[in-house]
Amino acid sequence: MPSFDIVSKVDMQEVDNAVNQAIKEIGQRYDFKGSKSEIKQENDAVKVLADDDYKLKAVIDVLQSKFLKRNISIKALQYGKVEPSSGGMVRQIITVQQGISKEKAKEIIAVIKESKLKVQAQIQDDQVRVTGKNRDDLQDAIQLLKGKDLDVEMQFTNFRD
C-alpha cells in the first residue's frame, strides 16, 4: 500500500550556523555599537538578550534573515514572551520546533479528511503517516497540504509504493 510521512524536522547544524552568523553581524553593525545585545543557543532554543524592545526586535530581524538564508523556515520557530532581565535589559526565548505536535497533527488529519481524498492519515509520535490505494491520491494530498497554511513547517518523506 503506498504511503508517505509528514514530518517537521530542522537541521540543528544549520540553526547553529545561522546563530553564529547573526552573532557576527550584530558585533559588526553600527547600530549595535555599545549595546549589550547577545544571542545564545541552548539545545533546541535560542536565547536573545537586548537593551530594550527596539534592539530586541532588530536582533530578531537579523536572526530571522540568517535563518532564511540557511533555508530554515520561520514557521519552525516559536517565540516566547518578552521578559525583563537584569540591568534593565529584555530577553526572549525562541524555541526551534522539532516534530509535529498532537494538535497540529489533528489539524492536518482534519484537512485531509475534509478534502474527501481516498487516503487515510494517522498520527505516529511526532509525525503523520498517510496511506492510500494509489500514488496519485497521495500526490494530491501532498499538493493539498502544501497549499494550506497550517503554521507548521512540513516535509514529506519516506514516499513508498
Short mmCIF file of C-alpha atoms in Angstrom, two decimals:
data_model
loop_
_atom_site.label_atom_id
_atom_site.label_comp_id
_atom_site.label_asym_id
_atom_site.label_seq_id
_atom_site.Cartn_x
_atom_site.Cartn_y
_atom_site.Cartn_z
CA MET A 1 0.00 0.00 0.00
CA PRO A 2 1.60 3.34 -1.00
CA SER A 3 2.33 5.75 1.84
CA PHE A 4 4.34 8.79 2.90
CA ASP A 5 5.19 10.56 6.16
CA ILE A 6 4.66 14.20 7.06
CA VAL A 7 7.41 15.37 9.40
CA SER A 8 8.72 18.64 10.78
CA LYS A 9 12.48 18.44 11.21
CA VAL A 10 15.02 21.23 11.40
CA ASP A 11 18.74 20.68 10.83
CA MET A 12 20.26 21.87 14.13
CA GLN A 13 23.67 22.35 12.48
CA GLU A 14 22.09 24.91 10.15
CA VAL A 15 20.47 26.61 13.18
CA ASP A 16 23.89 26.76 14.83
CA ASN A 17 25.42 28.27 11.67
CA ALA A 18 22.63 30.86 11.41
CA VAL A 19 23.05 31.84 15.08
CA ASN A 20 26.82 32.22 14.64
CA GLN A 21 26.34 34.39 11.53
CA ALA A 22 23.83 36.56 13.39
CA ILE A 23 26.25 36.98 16.32
CA LYS A 24 28.96 38.06 13.88
CA GLU A 25 26.70 40.58 12.16
CA ILE A 26 25.50 42.07 15.44
CA GLY A 27 29.13 42.51 16.52
CA GLN A 28 29.92 44.44 13.33
CA ARG A 29 26.80 46.58 12.86
CA TYR A 30 26.96 50.27 13.68
CA ASP A 31 23.53 50.46 15.34
CA PHE A 32 24.60 47.80 17.88
CA LYS A 33 27.86 49.54 18.92
CA GLY A 34 27.93 49.93 22.69
CA SER A 35 24.84 47.77 23.28
CA LYS A 36 24.93 44.55 25.25
CA SER A 37 22.84 42.58 22.74
CA GLU A 38 23.62 38.89 22.55
CA ILE A 39 22.33 35.60 21.18
CA LYS A 40 22.93 32.23 22.84
CA GLN A 41 21.94 28.80 21.58
CA GLU A 42 20.94 26.18 24.13
CA ASN A 43 19.85 22.79 22.71
CA ASP A 44 16.55 23.42 20.86
CA ALA A 45 16.24 27.05 22.00
CA VAL A 46 17.84 30.36 21.10
CA LYS A 47 18.02 32.99 23.85
CA VAL A 48 18.06 36.61 22.68
CA LEU A 49 19.13 39.37 25.10
CA ALA A 50 18.97 43.08 24.25
CA ASP A 51 18.97 46.58 25.82
CA ASP A 52 15.31 47.35 25.01
CA ASP A 53 12.36 46.22 22.90
CA TYR A 54 13.61 48.10 19.82
CA LYS A 55 17.04 46.43 19.94
CA LEU A 56 15.41 43.06 20.67
CA LYS A 57 13.26 43.38 17.55
CA ALA A 58 16.33 44.37 15.49
CA VAL A 59 18.31 41.35 16.79
CA ILE A 60 15.41 39.01 16.00
CA ASP A 61 15.18 40.52 12.47
CA VAL A 62 18.88 39.79 11.93
CA LEU A 63 18.40 36.25 13.28
CA GLN A 64 15.37 35.63 11.03
CA SER A 65 17.23 36.84 7.94
CA LYS A 66 20.09 34.44 8.72
CA PHE A 67 17.61 31.57 9.21
CA LEU A 68 16.01 32.31 5.84
CA LYS A 69 19.41 32.43 4.10
CA ARG A 70 20.14 28.98 5.51
CA ASN A 71 16.76 27.59 4.34
CA ILE A 72 15.32 27.25 7.84
CA SER A 73 11.62 28.09 7.82
CA ILE A 74 10.44 30.81 10.18
CA LYS A 75 7.37 28.60 10.82
CA ALA A 76 9.65 26.23 12.74
CA LEU A 77 10.32 28.95 15.36
CA GLN A 78 8.11 29.51 18.39
CA TYR A 79 8.59 32.81 20.19
CA GLY A 80 8.30 33.01 23.95
CA LYS A 81 7.10 36.17 25.64
CA VAL A 82 9.43 39.13 26.13
CA GLU A 83 10.68 39.10 29.72
CA PRO A 84 12.51 41.81 31.65
CA SER A 85 16.06 40.80 32.54
CA SER A 86 18.71 42.13 34.93
CA GLY A 87 20.20 45.56 34.28
CA GLY A 88 17.07 46.89 32.54
CA MET A 89 17.56 44.54 29.61
CA VAL A 90 14.93 42.36 27.93
CA ARG A 91 15.13 38.73 26.88
CA GLN A 92 13.13 36.42 24.65
CA ILE A 93 13.49 32.69 24.19
CA ILE A 94 12.86 31.30 20.70
CA THR A 95 12.22 27.56 20.56
CA VAL A 96 13.09 25.57 17.44
CA GLN A 97 10.22 23.15 16.90
CA GLN A 98 11.16 19.55 16.15
CA GLY A 99 8.32 17.23 15.18
CA ILE A 100 4.61 17.89 14.74
CA SER A 101 2.58 18.50 17.91
CA LYS A 102 -0.56 16.42 18.52
CA GLU A 103 -2.81 19.46 17.93
CA LYS A 104 -1.19 20.27 14.58
CA ALA A 105 -1.29 16.58 13.58
CA LYS A 106 -5.04 16.51 14.29
CA GLU A 107 -5.42 19.68 12.20
CA ILE A 108 -3.52 18.05 9.30
CA ILE A 109 -5.68 14.92 9.52
CA ALA A 110 -8.86 17.05 9.59
CA VAL A 111 -7.75 18.88 6.41
CA ILE A 112 -7.07 15.55 4.67
CA LYS A 113 -10.44 14.06 5.72
CA GLU A 114 -12.28 17.25 4.75
CA SER A 115 -10.86 17.01 1.20
CA LYS A 116 -12.62 13.66 0.63
CA LEU A 117 -9.45 12.17 -0.93
CA LYS A 118 -9.22 8.38 -0.78
CA VAL A 119 -6.36 8.35 1.73
CA GLN A 120 -6.06 7.55 5.43
CA ALA A 121 -3.92 9.53 7.87
CA GLN A 122 -2.73 8.52 11.30
CA ILE A 123 -0.55 10.08 13.99
CA GLN A 124 2.71 8.28 14.79
CA ASP A 125 4.66 10.01 17.60
CA ASP A 126 5.74 13.36 16.11
CA GLN A 127 4.80 12.61 12.50
CA VAL A 128 1.74 11.82 10.40
CA ARG A 129 1.60 8.81 8.07
CA VAL A 130 -0.69 9.00 5.07
CA THR A 131 -1.64 5.83 3.16
CA GLY A 132 -3.80 5.32 0.08
CA LYS A 133 -4.60 2.83 -2.66
CA ASN A 134 -2.72 4.66 -5.42
CA ARG A 135 0.12 7.15 -5.55
CA ASP A 136 -1.93 9.80 -7.42
CA ASP A 137 -4.18 10.23 -4.36
CA LEU A 138 -1.08 10.61 -2.18
CA GLN A 139 0.37 13.23 -4.52
CA ASP A 140 -2.96 15.08 -4.43
CA ALA A 141 -2.80 15.00 -0.62
CA ILE A 142 0.74 16.47 -0.69
CA GLN A 143 -0.39 19.28 -3.03
CA LEU A 144 -3.40 19.97 -0.81
CA LEU A 145 -1.23 20.29 2.31
CA LYS A 146 1.36 22.44 0.53
CA GLY A 147 -1.46 24.81 -0.49
CA LYS A 148 -2.80 25.14 3.08
CA ASP A 149 -1.17 27.47 5.61
CA LEU A 150 -1.06 25.36 8.77
CA ASP A 151 1.63 27.34 10.69
CA VAL A 152 3.91 24.32 10.83
CA GLU A 153 6.94 23.53 8.67
CA MET A 154 6.20 20.26 6.85
CA GLN A 155 8.46 17.93 4.91
CA PHE A 156 7.09 14.95 3.02
CA THR A 157 9.41 11.97 3.41
CA ASN A 158 9.50 8.21 3.02
CA PHE A 159 7.26 8.07 -0.07
CA ARG A 160 6.73 4.39 -0.78
CA ASP A 161 4.87 2.46 -3.44
#
